[in-house]
Structures are given as C-alpha cells and as structure tokens.
Tab-separated table of C-alpha atoms in Angstrom:
chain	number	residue	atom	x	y	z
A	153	UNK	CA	0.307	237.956	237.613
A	154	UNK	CA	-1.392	235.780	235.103
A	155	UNK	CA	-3.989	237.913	234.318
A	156	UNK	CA	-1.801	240.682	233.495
A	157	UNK	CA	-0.050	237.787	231.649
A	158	UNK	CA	-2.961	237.314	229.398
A	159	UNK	CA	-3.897	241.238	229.134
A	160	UNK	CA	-0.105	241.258	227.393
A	161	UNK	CA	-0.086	237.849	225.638
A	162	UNK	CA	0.377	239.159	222.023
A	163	UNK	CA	3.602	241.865	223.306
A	164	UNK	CA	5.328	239.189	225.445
A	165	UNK	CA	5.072	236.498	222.165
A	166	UNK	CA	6.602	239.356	220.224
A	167	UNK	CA	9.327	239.811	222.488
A	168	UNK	CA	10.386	235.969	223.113
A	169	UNK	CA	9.908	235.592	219.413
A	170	UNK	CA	12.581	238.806	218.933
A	171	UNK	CA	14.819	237.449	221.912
A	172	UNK	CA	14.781	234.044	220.068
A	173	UNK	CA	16.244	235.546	216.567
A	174	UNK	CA	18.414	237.674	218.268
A	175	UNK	CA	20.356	234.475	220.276
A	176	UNK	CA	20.406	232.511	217.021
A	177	UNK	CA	21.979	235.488	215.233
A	178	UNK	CA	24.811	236.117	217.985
A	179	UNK	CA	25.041	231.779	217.572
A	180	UNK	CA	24.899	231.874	214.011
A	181	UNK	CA	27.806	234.536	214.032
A	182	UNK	CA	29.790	233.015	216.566
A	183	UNK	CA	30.078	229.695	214.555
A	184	UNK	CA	30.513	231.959	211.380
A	185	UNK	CA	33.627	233.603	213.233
A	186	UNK	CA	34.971	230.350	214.004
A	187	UNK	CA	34.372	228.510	210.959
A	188	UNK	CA	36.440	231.715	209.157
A	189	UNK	CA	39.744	231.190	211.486
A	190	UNK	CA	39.598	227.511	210.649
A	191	UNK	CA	39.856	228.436	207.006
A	192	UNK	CA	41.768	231.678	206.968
A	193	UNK	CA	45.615	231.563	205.568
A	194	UNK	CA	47.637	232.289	208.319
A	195	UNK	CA	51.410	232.634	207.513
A	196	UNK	CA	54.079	234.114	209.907
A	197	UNK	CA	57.405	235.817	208.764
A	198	UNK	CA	59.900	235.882	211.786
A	199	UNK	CA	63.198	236.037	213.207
A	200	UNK	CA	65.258	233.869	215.216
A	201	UNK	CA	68.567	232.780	216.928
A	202	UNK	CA	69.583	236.521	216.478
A	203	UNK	CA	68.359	240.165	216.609
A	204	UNK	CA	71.040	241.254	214.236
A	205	UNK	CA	71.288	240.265	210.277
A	206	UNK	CA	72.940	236.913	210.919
A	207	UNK	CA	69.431	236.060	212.104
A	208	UNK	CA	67.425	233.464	210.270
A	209	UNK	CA	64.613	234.110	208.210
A	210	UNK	CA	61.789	232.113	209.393
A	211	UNK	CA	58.581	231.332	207.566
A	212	UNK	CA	55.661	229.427	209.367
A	213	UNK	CA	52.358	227.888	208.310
A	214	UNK	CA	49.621	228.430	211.410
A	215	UNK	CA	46.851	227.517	208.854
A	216	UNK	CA	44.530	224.722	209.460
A	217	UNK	CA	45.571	223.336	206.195
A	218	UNK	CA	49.003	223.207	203.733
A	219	UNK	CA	50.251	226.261	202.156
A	220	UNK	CA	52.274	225.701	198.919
A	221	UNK	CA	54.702	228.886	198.671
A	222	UNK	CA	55.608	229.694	194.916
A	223	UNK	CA	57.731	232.601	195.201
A	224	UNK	CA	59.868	234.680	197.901
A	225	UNK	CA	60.390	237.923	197.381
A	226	UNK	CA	62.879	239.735	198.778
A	227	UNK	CA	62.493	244.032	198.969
A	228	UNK	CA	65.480	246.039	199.852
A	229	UNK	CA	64.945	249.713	200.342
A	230	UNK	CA	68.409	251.136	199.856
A	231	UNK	CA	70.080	254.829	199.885
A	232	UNK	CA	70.124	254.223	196.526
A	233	UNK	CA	66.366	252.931	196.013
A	234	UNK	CA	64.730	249.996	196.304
A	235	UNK	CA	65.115	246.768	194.297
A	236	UNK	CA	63.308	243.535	194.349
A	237	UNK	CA	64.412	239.683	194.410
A	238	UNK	CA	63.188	236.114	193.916
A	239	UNK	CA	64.858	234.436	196.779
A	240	UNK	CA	62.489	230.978	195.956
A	241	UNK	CA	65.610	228.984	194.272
A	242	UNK	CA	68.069	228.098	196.506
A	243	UNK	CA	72.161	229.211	195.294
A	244	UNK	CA	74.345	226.783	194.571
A	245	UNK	CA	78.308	226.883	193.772
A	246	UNK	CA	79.760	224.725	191.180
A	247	UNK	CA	83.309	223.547	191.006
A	248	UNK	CA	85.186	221.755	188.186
A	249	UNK	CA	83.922	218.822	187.301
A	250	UNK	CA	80.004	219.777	189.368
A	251	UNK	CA	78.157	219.484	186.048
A	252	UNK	CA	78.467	215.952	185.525
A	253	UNK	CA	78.074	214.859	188.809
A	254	UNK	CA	74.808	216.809	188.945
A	255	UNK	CA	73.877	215.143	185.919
A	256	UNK	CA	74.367	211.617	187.552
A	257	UNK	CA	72.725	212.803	191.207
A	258	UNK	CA	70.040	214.484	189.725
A	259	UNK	CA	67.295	212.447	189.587
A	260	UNK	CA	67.958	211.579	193.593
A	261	UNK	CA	68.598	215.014	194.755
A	262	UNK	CA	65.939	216.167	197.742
A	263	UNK	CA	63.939	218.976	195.567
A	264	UNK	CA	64.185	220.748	198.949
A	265	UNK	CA	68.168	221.135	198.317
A	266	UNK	CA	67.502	223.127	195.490
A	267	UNK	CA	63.872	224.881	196.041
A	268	UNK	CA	61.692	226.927	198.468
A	269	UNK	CA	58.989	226.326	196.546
A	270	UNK	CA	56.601	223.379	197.304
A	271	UNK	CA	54.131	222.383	200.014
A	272	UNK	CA	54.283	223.664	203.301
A	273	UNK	CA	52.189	221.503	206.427
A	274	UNK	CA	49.746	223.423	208.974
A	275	UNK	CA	52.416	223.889	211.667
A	276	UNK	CA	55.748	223.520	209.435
A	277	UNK	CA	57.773	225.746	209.024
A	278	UNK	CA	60.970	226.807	206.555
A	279	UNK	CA	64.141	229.502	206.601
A	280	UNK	CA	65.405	231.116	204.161
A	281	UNK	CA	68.921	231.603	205.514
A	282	UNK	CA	69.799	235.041	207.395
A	283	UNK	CA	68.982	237.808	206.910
A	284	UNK	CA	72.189	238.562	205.874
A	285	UNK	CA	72.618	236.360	203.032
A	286	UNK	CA	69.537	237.517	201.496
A	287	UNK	CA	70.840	240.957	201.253
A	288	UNK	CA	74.337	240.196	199.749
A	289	UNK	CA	72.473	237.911	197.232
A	290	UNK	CA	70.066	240.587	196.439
A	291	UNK	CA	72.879	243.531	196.284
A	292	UNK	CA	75.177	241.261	194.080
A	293	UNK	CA	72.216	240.358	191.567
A	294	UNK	CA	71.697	243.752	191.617
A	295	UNK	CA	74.991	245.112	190.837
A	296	UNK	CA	75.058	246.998	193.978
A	297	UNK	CA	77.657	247.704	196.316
A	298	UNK	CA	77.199	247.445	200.285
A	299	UNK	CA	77.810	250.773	202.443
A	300	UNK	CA	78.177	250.309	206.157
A	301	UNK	CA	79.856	253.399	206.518
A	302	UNK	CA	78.508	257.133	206.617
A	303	UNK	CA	81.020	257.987	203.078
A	304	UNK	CA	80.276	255.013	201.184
A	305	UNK	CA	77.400	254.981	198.814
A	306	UNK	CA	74.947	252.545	199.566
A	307	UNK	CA	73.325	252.172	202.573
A	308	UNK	CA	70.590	249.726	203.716
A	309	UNK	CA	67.440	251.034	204.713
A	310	UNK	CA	64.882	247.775	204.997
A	311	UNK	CA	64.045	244.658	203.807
A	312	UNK	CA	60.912	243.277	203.417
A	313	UNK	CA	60.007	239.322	202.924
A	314	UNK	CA	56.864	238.726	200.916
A	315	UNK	CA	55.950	235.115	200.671
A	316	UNK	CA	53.153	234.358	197.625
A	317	UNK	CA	51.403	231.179	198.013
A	318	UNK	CA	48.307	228.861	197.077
A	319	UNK	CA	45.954	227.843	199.579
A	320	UNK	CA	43.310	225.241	199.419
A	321	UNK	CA	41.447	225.036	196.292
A	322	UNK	CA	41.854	228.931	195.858
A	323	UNK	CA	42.298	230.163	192.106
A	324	UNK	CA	43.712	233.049	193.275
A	325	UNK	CA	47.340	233.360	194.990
A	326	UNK	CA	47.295	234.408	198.955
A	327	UNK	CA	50.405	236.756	200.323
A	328	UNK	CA	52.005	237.649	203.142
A	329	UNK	CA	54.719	240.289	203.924
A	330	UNK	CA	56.290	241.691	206.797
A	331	UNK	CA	59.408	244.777	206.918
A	332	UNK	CA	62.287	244.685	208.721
A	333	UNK	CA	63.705	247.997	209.679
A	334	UNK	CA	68.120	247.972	209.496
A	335	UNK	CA	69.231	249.992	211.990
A	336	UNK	CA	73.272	251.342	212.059
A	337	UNK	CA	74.229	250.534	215.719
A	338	UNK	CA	78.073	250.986	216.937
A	339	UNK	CA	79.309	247.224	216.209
A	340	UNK	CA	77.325	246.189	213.160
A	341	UNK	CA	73.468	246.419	212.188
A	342	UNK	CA	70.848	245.616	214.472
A	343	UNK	CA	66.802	243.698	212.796
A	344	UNK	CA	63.880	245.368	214.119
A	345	UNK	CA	60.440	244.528	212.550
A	346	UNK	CA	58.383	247.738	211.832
A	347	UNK	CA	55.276	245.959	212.752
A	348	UNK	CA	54.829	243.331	215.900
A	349	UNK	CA	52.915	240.950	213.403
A	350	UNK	CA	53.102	239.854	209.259
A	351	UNK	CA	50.544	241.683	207.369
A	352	UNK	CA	47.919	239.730	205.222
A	353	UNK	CA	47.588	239.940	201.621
A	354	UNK	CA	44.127	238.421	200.951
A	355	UNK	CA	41.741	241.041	199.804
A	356	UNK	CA	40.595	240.528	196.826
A	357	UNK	CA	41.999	243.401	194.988
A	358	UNK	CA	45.440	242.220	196.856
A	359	UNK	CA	44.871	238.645	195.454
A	360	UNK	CA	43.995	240.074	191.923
A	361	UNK	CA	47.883	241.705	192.277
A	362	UNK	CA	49.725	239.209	193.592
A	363	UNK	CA	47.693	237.421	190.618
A	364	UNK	CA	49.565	239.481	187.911
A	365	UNK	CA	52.933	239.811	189.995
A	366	UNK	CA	53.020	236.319	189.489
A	367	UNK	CA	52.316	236.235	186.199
A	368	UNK	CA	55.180	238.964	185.651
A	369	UNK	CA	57.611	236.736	187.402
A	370	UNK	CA	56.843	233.787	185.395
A	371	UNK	CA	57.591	235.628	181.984
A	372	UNK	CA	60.366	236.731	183.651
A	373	UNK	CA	61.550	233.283	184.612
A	374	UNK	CA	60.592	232.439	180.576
A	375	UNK	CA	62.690	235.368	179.619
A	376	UNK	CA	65.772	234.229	181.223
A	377	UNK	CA	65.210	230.334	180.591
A	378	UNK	CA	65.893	231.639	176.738
C-alpha cells in the first residue's frame, strides 16, 4: 500500500489538491447563497379576513432590512380596458368647516393618517383597505361605471397591486406586483390570486422601468399640484 502510494504520489496530490478547490467552491457558494437572501427585497402582497373583495389588501416587508414604499399602484383590467391608479395617498372627506380645523391639527396629524408612503420595518406590515374600496376609488377617478351584471357595461376583470419602493442604499427603485383574478360567482365576486406568490421586480432592466414610471408619476403629481 505505501509503495503503490509513492509510485502515484504526484496523481493523488493532484486529486486532493482538485477535491480541496472543489469543497471551497460548493462553501464559497453556499455562503454566497446565503449572504444574497439576507440582502434580497422581499415584499409580499396578500389577502386576508376574506376571500371575496371586502378582503383587505395586505402588504408585508420579509426583508432583512426597511423598505420605504413610494407609490401603490393599483391596475384594473376591465371589459372596458385597463386603467391605472396611485392608491399611495390615503382619501379623505371634508365637511363644512374641515379646512380650518385641518389647518389648526395639521402640524400634529400622524403622517400615517394621510399617507402610504414612508418606511416600512423588516417584518411590518400595512393594508391598503379592501379590495373593494380600491376598485370603486379607481372606477370613480376614472369616470367609470361598475357592471356586476351580464347587460351592464363594465365588468371587472382583475386587479393587480404593484408596490414601488427603495431599499437599502439602492439608487434604483425595487417593485413588487401580484394579480388578483375577479371571478362572477352567484352572490357577489369571489378574489383569487393568479399566482400562489408576488412576483419580483428587481432585474435591472425592471429597476431601470420602475425608474422612469416613477419619474412619470412625479410629473404627474407636478402637473396636478399646478
């Protein structure tokens, strides 16, 4: 045995030198894979209380750091076609009298009363409202009459929640979306999600869009603020 040791010295070194590299490469990869989870967005769009449109919209952070969303969108696929909506600001109704009061509680109004947008915490988590309230706002901004019956004219199709956020030191946005099918059942509508999980937007040609969709809704925002 340790002769033919010694005949084979030079092809055994090669072959502990090769099985050496090859377990630091599987280590070196295994601590690469779990050094990218740790720093990976991860941002879940769900459901909950209900499985019809009264249920709530629910947005989680399952990053290892904060999120901070900057816009909701909200996409509505319609008999008619689809239209699009920034759900970030929250609605408020005003009654006589609201605009001076709001000009005297102002300054010690929770921005979260008035705002989606802002920091979210790894583990946090925010709604939106239901479902349902996020299509009549996006129908009545729209100009668009509901149809939940075969003979009336609009009929609802989808909707889709994309959530467009920073994370970390990132210059460029992250995003997130996930589709809800509406399907007509006997005593109302019932919420299915087309996929089982929320679809990543972090590519980098889907970061260099979300990149200019922001900078569309900003004018936007400009445009409207004049």
């Amino acid at each position: 045995m340790y002769e033919w040791i010694q005949e084979h010295n030079k092809v055994l070194s090669v072959l502990i030198s090769f099985g050496t590299l090859l377990i630091w490469l599987v280590y070196a990869q295994l601590l690469y894979s779990g050094y990218r989870r740790q720093v990976r967005p991860r941002i879940v769009i769900n459901r909950g209380k209900h499985r019809d449109l009264n249920a709530l919209c629910i947005i989680s952070n399952m990053s290892a750091e904060a999120v901070f969303v900057e816009h909701i969108l909200a996409r509505l696929e319609t008999s008619e076609g689809t239209v699009l909506e920034d759900v970030t600001e929250l609605e408020q109704e005003y009654e006589q009298g609201d605009e001076q009061k709001d000009q005297r509680d102002s300054p010690s109004t929770p921005l979260s009363e008035s705002t989606r947008q802002g920091p979210l915490n790894s583990g946090d988590f925010l709604h939106i409202g239901s479902f349902q309230e996020v299509i009549r706002r996006t129908l009545r901004d729209q100009r668009l009459e509901r149809g939940d019956d075969e003979d009336e004219p609009v009929r609802l199709k989808s909707l889709t929640i994309q959530v467009l956020a920073i994370y970390g030191s990132d210059d460029m946005p992250i995003g997130v979306e996930r589709r809800f099918l509406i399907e007509h059942v006997e005593n109302g509508h019932r919420l299915v999600p087309a996929t089982w999980d929320s679809r990543r937007m972090a590519g980098r040609l889907d970061r260099r869009r979300l990149r200019k969709m922001m900078e569309s809704l900003r004018r936007e925002q400009l445009a409207g603020d004049q």
